[in-house]
mmCIF file of C-alpha atoms and ligand atoms in Angstrom:
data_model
loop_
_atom_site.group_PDB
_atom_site.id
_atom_site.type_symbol
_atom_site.label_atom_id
_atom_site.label_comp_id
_atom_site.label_asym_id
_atom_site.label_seq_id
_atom_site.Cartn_x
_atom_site.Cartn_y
_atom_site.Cartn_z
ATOM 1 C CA UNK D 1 83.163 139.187 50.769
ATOM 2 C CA UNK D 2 81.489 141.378 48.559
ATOM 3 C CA UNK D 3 78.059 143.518 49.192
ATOM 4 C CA UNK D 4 75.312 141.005 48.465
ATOM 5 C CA UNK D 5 72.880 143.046 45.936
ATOM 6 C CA UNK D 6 69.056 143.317 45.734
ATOM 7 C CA UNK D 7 69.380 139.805 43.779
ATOM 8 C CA UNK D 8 71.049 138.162 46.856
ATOM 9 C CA UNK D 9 68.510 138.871 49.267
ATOM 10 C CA UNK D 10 66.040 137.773 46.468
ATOM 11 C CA UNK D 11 67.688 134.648 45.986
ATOM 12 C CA UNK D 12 68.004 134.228 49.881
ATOM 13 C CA UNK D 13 64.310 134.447 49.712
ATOM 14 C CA UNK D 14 63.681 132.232 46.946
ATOM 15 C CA UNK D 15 65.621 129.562 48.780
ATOM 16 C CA UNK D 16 64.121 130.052 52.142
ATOM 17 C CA UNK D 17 60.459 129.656 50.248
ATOM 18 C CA UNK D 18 61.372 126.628 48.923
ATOM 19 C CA UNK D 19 62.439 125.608 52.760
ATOM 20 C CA UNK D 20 66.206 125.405 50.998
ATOM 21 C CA UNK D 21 68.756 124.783 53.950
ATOM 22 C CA UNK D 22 71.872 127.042 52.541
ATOM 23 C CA UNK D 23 69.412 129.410 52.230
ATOM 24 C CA UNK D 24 68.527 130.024 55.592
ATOM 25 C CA UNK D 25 72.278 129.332 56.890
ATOM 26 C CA UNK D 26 73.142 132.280 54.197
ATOM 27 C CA UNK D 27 70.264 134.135 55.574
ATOM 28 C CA UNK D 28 71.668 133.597 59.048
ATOM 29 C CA UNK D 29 74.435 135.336 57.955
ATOM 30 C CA UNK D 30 73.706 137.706 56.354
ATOM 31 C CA UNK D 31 71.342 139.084 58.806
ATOM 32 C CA UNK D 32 74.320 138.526 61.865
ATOM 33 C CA UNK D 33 76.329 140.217 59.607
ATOM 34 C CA UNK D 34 77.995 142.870 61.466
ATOM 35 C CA UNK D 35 79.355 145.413 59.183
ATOM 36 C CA UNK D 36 77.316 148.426 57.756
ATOM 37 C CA UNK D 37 77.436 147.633 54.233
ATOM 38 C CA UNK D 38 75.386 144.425 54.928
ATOM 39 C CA UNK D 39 72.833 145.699 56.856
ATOM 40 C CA UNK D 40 70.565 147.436 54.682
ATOM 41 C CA UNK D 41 70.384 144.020 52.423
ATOM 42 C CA UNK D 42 69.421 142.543 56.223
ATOM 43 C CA UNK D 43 66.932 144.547 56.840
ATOM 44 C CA UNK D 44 65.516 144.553 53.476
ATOM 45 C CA UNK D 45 65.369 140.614 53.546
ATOM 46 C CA UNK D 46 64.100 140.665 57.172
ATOM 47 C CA UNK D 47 61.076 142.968 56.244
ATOM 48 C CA UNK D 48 60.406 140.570 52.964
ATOM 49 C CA UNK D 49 60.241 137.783 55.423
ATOM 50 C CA UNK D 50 57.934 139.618 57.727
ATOM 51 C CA UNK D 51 55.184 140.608 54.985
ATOM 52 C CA UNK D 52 55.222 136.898 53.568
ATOM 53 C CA UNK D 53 52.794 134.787 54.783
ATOM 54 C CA UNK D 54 54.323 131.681 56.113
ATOM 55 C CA UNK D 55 52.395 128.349 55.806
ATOM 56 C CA UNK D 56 52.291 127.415 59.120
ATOM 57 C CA UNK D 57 51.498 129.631 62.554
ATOM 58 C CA UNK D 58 55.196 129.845 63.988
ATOM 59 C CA UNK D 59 55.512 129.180 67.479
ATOM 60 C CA UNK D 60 58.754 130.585 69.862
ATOM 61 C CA UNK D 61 59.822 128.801 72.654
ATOM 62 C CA UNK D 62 63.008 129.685 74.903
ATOM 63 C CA UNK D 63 64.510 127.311 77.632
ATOM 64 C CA UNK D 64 66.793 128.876 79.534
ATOM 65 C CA UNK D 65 68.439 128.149 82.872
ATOM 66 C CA UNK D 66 71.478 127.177 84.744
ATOM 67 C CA UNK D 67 74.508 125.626 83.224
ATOM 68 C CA UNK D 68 74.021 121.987 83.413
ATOM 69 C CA UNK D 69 70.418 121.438 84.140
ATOM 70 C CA UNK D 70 70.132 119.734 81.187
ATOM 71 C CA UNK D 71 67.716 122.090 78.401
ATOM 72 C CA UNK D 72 70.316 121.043 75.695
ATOM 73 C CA UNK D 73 69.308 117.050 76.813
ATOM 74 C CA UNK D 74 65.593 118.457 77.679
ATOM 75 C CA UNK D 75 65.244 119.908 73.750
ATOM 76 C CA UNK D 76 66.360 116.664 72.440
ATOM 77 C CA UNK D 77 63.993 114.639 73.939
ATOM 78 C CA UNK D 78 61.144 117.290 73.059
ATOM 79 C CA UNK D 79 62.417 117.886 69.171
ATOM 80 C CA UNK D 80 62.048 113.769 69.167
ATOM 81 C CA UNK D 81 58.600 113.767 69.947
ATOM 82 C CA UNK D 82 57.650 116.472 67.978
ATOM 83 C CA UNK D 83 59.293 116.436 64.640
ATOM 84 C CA UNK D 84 57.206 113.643 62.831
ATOM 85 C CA UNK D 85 54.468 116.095 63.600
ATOM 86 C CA UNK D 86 55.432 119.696 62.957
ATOM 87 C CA UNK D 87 56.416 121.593 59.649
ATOM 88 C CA UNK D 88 60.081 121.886 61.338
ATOM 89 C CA UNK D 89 62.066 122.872 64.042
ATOM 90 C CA UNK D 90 64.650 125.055 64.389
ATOM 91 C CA UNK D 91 67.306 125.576 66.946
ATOM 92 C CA UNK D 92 69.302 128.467 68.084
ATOM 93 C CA UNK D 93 71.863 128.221 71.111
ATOM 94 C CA UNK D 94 73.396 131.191 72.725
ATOM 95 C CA UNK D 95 76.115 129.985 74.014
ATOM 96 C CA UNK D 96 78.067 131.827 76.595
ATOM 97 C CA UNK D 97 81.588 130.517 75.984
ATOM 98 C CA UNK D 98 82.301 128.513 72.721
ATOM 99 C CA UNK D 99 83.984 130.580 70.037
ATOM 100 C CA UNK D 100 81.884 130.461 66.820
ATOM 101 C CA UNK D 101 81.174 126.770 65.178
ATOM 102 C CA UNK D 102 79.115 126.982 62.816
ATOM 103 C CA UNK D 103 76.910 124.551 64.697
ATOM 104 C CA UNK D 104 79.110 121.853 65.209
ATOM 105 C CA UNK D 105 80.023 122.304 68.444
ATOM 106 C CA UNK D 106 75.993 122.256 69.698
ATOM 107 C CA UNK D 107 75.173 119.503 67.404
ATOM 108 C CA UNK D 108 77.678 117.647 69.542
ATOM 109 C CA UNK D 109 76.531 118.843 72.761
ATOM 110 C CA UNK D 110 72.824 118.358 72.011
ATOM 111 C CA UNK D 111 73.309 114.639 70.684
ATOM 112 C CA UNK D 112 70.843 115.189 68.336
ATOM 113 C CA UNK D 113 69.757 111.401 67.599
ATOM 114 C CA UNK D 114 69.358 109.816 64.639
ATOM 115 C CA UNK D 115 69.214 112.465 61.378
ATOM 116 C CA UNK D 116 68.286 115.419 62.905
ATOM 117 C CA UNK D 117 69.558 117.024 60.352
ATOM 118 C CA UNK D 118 67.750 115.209 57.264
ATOM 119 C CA UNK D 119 64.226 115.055 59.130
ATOM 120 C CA UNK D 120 63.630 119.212 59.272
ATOM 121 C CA UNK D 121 65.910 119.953 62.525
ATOM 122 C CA UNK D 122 68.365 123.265 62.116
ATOM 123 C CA UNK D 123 70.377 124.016 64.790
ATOM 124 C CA UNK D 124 72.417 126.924 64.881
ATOM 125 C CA UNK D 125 74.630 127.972 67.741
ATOM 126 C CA UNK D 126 75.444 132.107 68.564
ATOM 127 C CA UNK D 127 78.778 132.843 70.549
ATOM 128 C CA UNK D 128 77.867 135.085 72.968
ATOM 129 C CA UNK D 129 81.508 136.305 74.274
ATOM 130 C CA UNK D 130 82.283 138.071 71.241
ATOM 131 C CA UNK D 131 79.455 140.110 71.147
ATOM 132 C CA UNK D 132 79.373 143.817 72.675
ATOM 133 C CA UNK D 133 75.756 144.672 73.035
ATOM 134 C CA UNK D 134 73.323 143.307 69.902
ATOM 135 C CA UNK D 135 72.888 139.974 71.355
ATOM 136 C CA UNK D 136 68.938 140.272 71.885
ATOM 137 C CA UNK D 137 68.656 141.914 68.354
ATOM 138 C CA UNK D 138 70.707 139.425 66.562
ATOM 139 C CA UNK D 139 68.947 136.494 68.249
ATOM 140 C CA UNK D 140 65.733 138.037 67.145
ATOM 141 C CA UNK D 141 66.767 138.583 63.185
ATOM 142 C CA UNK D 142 67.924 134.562 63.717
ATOM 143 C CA UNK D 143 64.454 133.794 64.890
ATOM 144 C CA UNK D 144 62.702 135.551 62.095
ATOM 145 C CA UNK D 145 64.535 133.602 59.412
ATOM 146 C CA UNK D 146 63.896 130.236 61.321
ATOM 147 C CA UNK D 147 59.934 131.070 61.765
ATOM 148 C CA UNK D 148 60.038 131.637 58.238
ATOM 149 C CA UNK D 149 61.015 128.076 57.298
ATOM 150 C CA UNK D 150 60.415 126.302 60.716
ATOM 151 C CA UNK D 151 56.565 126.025 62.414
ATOM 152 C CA UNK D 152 58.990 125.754 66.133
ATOM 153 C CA UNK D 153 61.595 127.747 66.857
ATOM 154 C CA UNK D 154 63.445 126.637 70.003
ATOM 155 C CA UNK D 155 65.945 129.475 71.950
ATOM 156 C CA UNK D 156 68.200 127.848 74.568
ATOM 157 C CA UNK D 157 70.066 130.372 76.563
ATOM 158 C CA UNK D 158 72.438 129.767 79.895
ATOM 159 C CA UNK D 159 72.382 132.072 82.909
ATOM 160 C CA UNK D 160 70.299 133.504 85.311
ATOM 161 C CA UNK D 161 69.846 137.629 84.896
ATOM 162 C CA UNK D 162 69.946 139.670 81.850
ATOM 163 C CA UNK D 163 69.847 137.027 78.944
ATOM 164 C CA UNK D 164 66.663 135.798 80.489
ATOM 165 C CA UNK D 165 64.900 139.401 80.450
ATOM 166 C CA UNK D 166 65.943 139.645 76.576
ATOM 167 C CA UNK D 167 65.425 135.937 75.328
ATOM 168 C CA UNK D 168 61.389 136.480 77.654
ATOM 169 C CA UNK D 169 60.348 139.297 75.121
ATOM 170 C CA UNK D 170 61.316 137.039 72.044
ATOM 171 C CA UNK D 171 59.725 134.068 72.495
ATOM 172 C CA UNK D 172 56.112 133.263 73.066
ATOM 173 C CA UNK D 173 56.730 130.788 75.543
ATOM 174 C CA UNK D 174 59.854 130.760 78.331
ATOM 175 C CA UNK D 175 60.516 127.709 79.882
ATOM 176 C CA UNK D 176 62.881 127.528 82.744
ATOM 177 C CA UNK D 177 64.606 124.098 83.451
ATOM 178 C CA UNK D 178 65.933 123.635 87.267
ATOM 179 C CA UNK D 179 68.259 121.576 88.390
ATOM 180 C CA UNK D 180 67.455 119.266 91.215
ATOM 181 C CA UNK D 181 69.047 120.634 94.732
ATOM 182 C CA UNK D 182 69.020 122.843 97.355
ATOM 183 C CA UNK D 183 69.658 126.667 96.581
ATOM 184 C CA UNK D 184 68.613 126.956 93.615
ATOM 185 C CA UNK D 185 65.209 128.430 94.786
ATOM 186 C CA UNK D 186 66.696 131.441 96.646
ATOM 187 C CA UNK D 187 68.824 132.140 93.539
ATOM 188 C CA UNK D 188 65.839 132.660 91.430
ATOM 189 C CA UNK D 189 64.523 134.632 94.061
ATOM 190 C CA UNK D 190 67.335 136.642 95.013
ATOM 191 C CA UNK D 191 67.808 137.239 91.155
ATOM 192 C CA UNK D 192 64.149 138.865 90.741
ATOM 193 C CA UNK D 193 63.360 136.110 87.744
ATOM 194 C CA UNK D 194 60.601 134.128 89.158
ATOM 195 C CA UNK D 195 58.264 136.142 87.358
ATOM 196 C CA UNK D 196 58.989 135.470 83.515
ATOM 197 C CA UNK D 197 59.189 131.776 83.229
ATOM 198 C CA UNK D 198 55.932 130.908 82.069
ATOM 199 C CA UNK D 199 56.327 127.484 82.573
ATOM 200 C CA UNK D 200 58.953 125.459 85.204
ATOM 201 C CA UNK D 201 60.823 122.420 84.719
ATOM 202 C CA UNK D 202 62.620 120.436 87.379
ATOM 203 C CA UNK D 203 64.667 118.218 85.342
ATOM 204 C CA UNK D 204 66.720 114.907 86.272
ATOM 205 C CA UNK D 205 63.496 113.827 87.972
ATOM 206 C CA UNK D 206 65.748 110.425 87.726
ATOM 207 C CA UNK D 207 67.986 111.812 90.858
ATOM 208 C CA UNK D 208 65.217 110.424 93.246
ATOM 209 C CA UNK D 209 63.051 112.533 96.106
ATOM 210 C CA UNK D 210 65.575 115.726 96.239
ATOM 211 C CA UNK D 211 63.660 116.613 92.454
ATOM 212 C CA UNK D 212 60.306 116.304 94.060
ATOM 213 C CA UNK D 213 61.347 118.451 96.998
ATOM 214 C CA UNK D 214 63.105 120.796 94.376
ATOM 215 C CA UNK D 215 59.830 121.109 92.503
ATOM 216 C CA UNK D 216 57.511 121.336 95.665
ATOM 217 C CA UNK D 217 59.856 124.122 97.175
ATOM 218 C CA UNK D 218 59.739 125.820 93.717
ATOM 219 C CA UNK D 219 55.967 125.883 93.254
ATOM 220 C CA UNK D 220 56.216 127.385 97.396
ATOM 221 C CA UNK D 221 57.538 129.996 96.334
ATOM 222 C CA UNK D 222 56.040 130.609 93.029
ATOM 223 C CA UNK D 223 52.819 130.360 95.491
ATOM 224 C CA UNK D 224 54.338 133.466 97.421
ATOM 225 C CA UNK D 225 54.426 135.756 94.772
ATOM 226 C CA UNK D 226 50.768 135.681 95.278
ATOM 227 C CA UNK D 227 48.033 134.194 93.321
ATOM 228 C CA UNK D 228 47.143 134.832 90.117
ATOM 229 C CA UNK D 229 44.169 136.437 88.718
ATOM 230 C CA UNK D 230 41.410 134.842 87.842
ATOM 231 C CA UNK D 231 41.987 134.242 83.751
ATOM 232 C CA UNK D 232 45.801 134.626 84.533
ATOM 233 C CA UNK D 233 48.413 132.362 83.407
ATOM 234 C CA UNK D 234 49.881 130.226 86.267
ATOM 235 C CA UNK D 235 52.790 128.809 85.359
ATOM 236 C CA UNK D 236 52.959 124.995 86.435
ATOM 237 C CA UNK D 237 56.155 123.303 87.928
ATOM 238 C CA UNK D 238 56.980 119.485 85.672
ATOM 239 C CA UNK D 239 59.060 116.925 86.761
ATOM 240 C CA UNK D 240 61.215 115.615 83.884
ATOM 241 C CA UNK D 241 63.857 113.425 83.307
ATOM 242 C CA UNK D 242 65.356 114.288 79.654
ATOM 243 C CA UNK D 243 67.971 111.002 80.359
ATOM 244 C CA UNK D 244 64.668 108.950 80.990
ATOM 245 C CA UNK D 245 62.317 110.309 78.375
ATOM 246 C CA UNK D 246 59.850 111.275 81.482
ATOM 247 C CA UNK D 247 57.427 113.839 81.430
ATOM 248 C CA UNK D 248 58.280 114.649 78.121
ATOM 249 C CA UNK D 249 54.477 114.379 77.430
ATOM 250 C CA UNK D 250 53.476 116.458 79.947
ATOM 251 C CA UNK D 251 55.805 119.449 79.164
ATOM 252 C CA UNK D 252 54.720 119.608 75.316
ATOM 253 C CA UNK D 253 50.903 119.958 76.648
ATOM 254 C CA UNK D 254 52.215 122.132 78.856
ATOM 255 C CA UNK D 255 53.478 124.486 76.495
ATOM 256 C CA UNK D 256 50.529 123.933 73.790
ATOM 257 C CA UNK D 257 47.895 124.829 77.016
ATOM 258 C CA UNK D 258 50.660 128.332 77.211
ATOM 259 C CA UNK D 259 50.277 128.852 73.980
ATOM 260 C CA UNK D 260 46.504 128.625 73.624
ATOM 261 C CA UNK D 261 46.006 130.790 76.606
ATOM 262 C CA UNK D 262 49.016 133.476 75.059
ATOM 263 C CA UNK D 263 46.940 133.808 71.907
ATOM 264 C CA UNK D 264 43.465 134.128 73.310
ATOM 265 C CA UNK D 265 44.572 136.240 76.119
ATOM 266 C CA UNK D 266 46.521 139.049 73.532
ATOM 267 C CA UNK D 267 49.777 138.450 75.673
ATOM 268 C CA UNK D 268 51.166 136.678 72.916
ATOM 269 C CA UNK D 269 50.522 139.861 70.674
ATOM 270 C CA UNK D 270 52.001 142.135 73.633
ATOM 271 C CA UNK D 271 54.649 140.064 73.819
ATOM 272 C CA UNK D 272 55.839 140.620 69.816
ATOM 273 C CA UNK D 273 55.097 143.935 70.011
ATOM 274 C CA UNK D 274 57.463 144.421 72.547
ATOM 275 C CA UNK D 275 60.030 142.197 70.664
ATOM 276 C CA UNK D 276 59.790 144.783 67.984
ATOM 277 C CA UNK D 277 60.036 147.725 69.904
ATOM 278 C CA UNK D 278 63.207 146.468 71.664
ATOM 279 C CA UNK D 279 64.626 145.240 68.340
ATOM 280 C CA UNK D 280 64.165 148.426 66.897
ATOM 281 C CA UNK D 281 65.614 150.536 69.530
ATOM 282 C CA UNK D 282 68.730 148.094 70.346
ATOM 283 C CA UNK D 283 69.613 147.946 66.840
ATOM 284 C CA UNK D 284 69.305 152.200 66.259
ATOM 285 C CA UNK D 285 71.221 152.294 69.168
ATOM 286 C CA UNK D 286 74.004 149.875 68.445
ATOM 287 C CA UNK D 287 74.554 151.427 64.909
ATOM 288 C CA UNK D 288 74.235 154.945 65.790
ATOM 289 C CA UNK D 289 74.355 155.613 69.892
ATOM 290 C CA UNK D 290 72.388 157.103 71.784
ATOM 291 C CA UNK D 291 72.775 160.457 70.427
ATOM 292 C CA UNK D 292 72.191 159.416 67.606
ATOM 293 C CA UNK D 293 68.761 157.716 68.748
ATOM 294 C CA UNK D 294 68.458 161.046 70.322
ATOM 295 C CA UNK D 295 67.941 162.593 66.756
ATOM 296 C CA UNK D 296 64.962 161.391 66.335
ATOM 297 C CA UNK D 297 63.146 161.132 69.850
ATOM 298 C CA UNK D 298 65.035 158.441 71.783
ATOM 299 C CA UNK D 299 63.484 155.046 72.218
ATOM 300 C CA UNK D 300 59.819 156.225 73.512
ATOM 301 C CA UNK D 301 59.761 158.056 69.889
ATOM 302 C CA UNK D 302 60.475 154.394 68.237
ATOM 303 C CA UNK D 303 57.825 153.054 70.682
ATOM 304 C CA UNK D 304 55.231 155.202 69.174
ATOM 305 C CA UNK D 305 56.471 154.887 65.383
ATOM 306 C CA UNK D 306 55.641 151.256 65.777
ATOM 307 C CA UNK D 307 52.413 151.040 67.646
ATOM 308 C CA UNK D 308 51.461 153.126 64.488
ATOM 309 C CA UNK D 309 49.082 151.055 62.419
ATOM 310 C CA UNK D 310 51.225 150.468 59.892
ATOM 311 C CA UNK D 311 51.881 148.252 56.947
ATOM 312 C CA UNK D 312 55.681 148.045 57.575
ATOM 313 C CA UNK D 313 57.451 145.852 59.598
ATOM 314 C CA UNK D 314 60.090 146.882 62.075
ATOM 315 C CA UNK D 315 62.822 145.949 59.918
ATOM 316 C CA UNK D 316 61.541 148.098 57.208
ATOM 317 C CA UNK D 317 61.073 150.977 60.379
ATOM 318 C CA UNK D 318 64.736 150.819 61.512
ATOM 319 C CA UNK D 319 65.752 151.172 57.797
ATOM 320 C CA UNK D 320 63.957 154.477 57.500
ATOM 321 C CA UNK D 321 64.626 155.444 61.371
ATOM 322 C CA UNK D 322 68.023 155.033 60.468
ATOM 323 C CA UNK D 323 67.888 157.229 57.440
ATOM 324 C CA UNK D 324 66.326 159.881 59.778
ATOM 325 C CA UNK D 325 69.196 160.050 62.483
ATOM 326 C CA UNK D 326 71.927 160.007 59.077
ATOM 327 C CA UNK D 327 69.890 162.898 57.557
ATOM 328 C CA UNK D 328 69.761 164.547 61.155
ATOM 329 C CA UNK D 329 73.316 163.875 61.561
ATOM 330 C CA UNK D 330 74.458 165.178 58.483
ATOM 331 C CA UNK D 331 72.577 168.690 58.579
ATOM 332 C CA UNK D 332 74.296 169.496 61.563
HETATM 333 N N1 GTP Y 401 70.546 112.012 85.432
HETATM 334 C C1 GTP Y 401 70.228 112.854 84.495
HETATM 335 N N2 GTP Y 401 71.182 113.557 83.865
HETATM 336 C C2 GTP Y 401 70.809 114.427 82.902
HETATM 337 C C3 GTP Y 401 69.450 114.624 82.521
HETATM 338 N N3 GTP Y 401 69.399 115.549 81.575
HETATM 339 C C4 GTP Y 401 70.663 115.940 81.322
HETATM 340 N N4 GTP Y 401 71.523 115.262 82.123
HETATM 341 C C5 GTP Y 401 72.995 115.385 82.177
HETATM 342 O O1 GTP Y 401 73.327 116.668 82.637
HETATM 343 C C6 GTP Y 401 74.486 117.157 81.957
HETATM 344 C C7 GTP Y 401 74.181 118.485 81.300
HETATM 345 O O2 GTP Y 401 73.224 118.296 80.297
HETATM 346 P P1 GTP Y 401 72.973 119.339 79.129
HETATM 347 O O3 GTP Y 401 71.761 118.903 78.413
HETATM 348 O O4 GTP Y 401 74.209 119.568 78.353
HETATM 349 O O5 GTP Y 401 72.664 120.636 80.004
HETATM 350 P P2 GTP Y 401 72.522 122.155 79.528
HETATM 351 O O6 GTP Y 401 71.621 122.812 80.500
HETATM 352 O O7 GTP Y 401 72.165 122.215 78.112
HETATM 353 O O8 GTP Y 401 74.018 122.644 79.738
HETATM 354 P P3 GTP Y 401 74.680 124.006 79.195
HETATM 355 O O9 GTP Y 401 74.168 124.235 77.804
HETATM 356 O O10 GTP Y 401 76.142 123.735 79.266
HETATM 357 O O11 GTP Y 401 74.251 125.056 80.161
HETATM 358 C C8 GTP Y 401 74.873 116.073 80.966
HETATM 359 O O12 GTP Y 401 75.877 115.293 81.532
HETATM 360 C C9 GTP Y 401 73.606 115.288 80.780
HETATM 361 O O13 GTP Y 401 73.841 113.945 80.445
HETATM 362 C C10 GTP Y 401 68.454 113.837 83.208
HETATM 363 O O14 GTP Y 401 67.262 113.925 82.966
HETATM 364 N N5 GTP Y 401 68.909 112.984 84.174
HETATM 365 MG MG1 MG Y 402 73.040 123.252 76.491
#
């Protein structure tokens, strides 16, 4: 494929203004493009994106949890409540085994009902296995095209460790869904994650009395981690059943009551910055190594560039970061 131009990523733009659906699967693309020659035109489209206003407030949200617990069902039943009343929704799966599909594949698995894909729902899938590294930064560029078409942005990722960590400091809200059954508590526990979920889900609610004990030994433990401050976020533990259509309801208020108190509190502007920072310093470091990120201060040196007031985003940032370590490179 050739090296899309300046007119491209204008024409990317166009489309994704006009809320054009090529255009954001060519902006998806482009900006998981891997290879060099793409990735100024990336940057340059993701910065474009990030100084136009967008006509609605966008609004992150990432379920993650174990395989099976059912957020693929859980999202379903959620994007059918919400869609008649939100500018959009769009999708992106991390998924830990499939090879590439283009979508397919998770459109299959997330039996979207009835034309998701006519009434404003984009799903987009990301193979994780063939990734070294970048999968935090690439999921990020994905949800900066999406909030730039789509009011909701939805991030399902499986596992319990490390893709949790990354997908907490992209979204503004982090759902966990739990699977009904014994264990699963000490895993979370043993695994140190109890902490970023800012709101729990016990799923399959439908199983009978071993979800309520789930959800009662869950909010136990949550209870052990001692008590909030006053003015602090608690997160609450829901019963649903996505098979059902239960507590559907109560999750979306759920995450509207996390969302009012992540804006008022500032944690929802901590929480981007943050974003940026890491997105910034995982994608210097994937393009040029840690020596090269060395050239120019190593990562606290990026922290600082961006807390900056500044009128650039930290797409435009890494572009002239980048040009930094070359230059740095070069004279030596
Ligand atoms: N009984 C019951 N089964 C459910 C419910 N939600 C999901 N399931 C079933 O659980 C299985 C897994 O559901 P998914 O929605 O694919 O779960 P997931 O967490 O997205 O799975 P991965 O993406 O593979 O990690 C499927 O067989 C679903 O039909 C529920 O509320 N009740
Ligand atoms: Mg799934």
């Amino acid at each position: 494929m050739s090296q899309p131009g300046r007119g491209a990523v204008s024409q990317i733009l166009e489309g994704l203004a006009a809320g054009d659906r090529t255009a954001v699967s060519e902006a998806l693309n482009l900006v998981d493009d891997r290879r060099p020659e793409q990735r100024e035109a990336a940057l340059e489209l993701l910065d474009a994106l990030a100084q136009r206003p967008t006509p609605h407030t966008p609004y992150r949200v990432g379920i993650t949890g174990a395989p099976g617990a059912g957020k693929s069902s859980l999202l379903n039943a959620v994007v059918e409540r919400l869609r008649d009343s939100v500018t959009g929704i769009g999708i992106i799966a991390v998924d830990p085994s499939s090879q590439r599909s283009g979508g397919a594949l998770l459109g299959d698995r997330m039996r979207l009902s009835g034309g998701a894909r006519e009434s404003g729902v984009f799903l987009r899938s990301m193979a994780a296995r063939d990734r070294l590294g970048g999968l935090a930064d690439a999921t990020q560029a994905s949800a900066a095209v999406l909030s730039s078409v789509f009011e909701w942005v939805f991030i399902e990722t499986v596992g319990i460790g490390q893709s949790e960590c990354e997908v907490a400091q992209l979204v503004d809200t982090l759902v966990f869904v739990a699977q009904p059954g014994a264990g699963d508590t000490l895993q979370f526990m043993k695994a140190g994650i109890l902490e970023l979920p800012d709101l729990f889900v016990v799923n399959k609610s439908d199983t009978g009395p071993v979800a309520e004990r789930t959800r009662s030994e869950l909010q136990a433990t949550l209870g052990l981690l001692g008590s909030a401050d006053e003015g602090e976020w608690q997160p609450p533990v829901l019963l649903t059943s996505a098979r059902d259509r239960q507590g559907i309801d109560a999750l979306l208020e759920a995450m509207a009551a996390h969302q009012k108190h992540a804006r008022q509190s500032g944690q929802l502007e901590d929480r981007r910055q943050n974003g940026r920072v890491n997105f910034a310093v995982e994608s210097l470091a994937r393009r040029y190594g840690e020596y090269g990120l060395a050239q120019i201060g190593g990562a606290q040196a990026v922290a600082q560039r961006l807390a900056a007031p500044s009128e650039r985003s930290a797409f435009a940032l890494v572009l002239e970061l980048g040009r930094e370590i070359e230059s740095a490179l070069t004279r030596r």
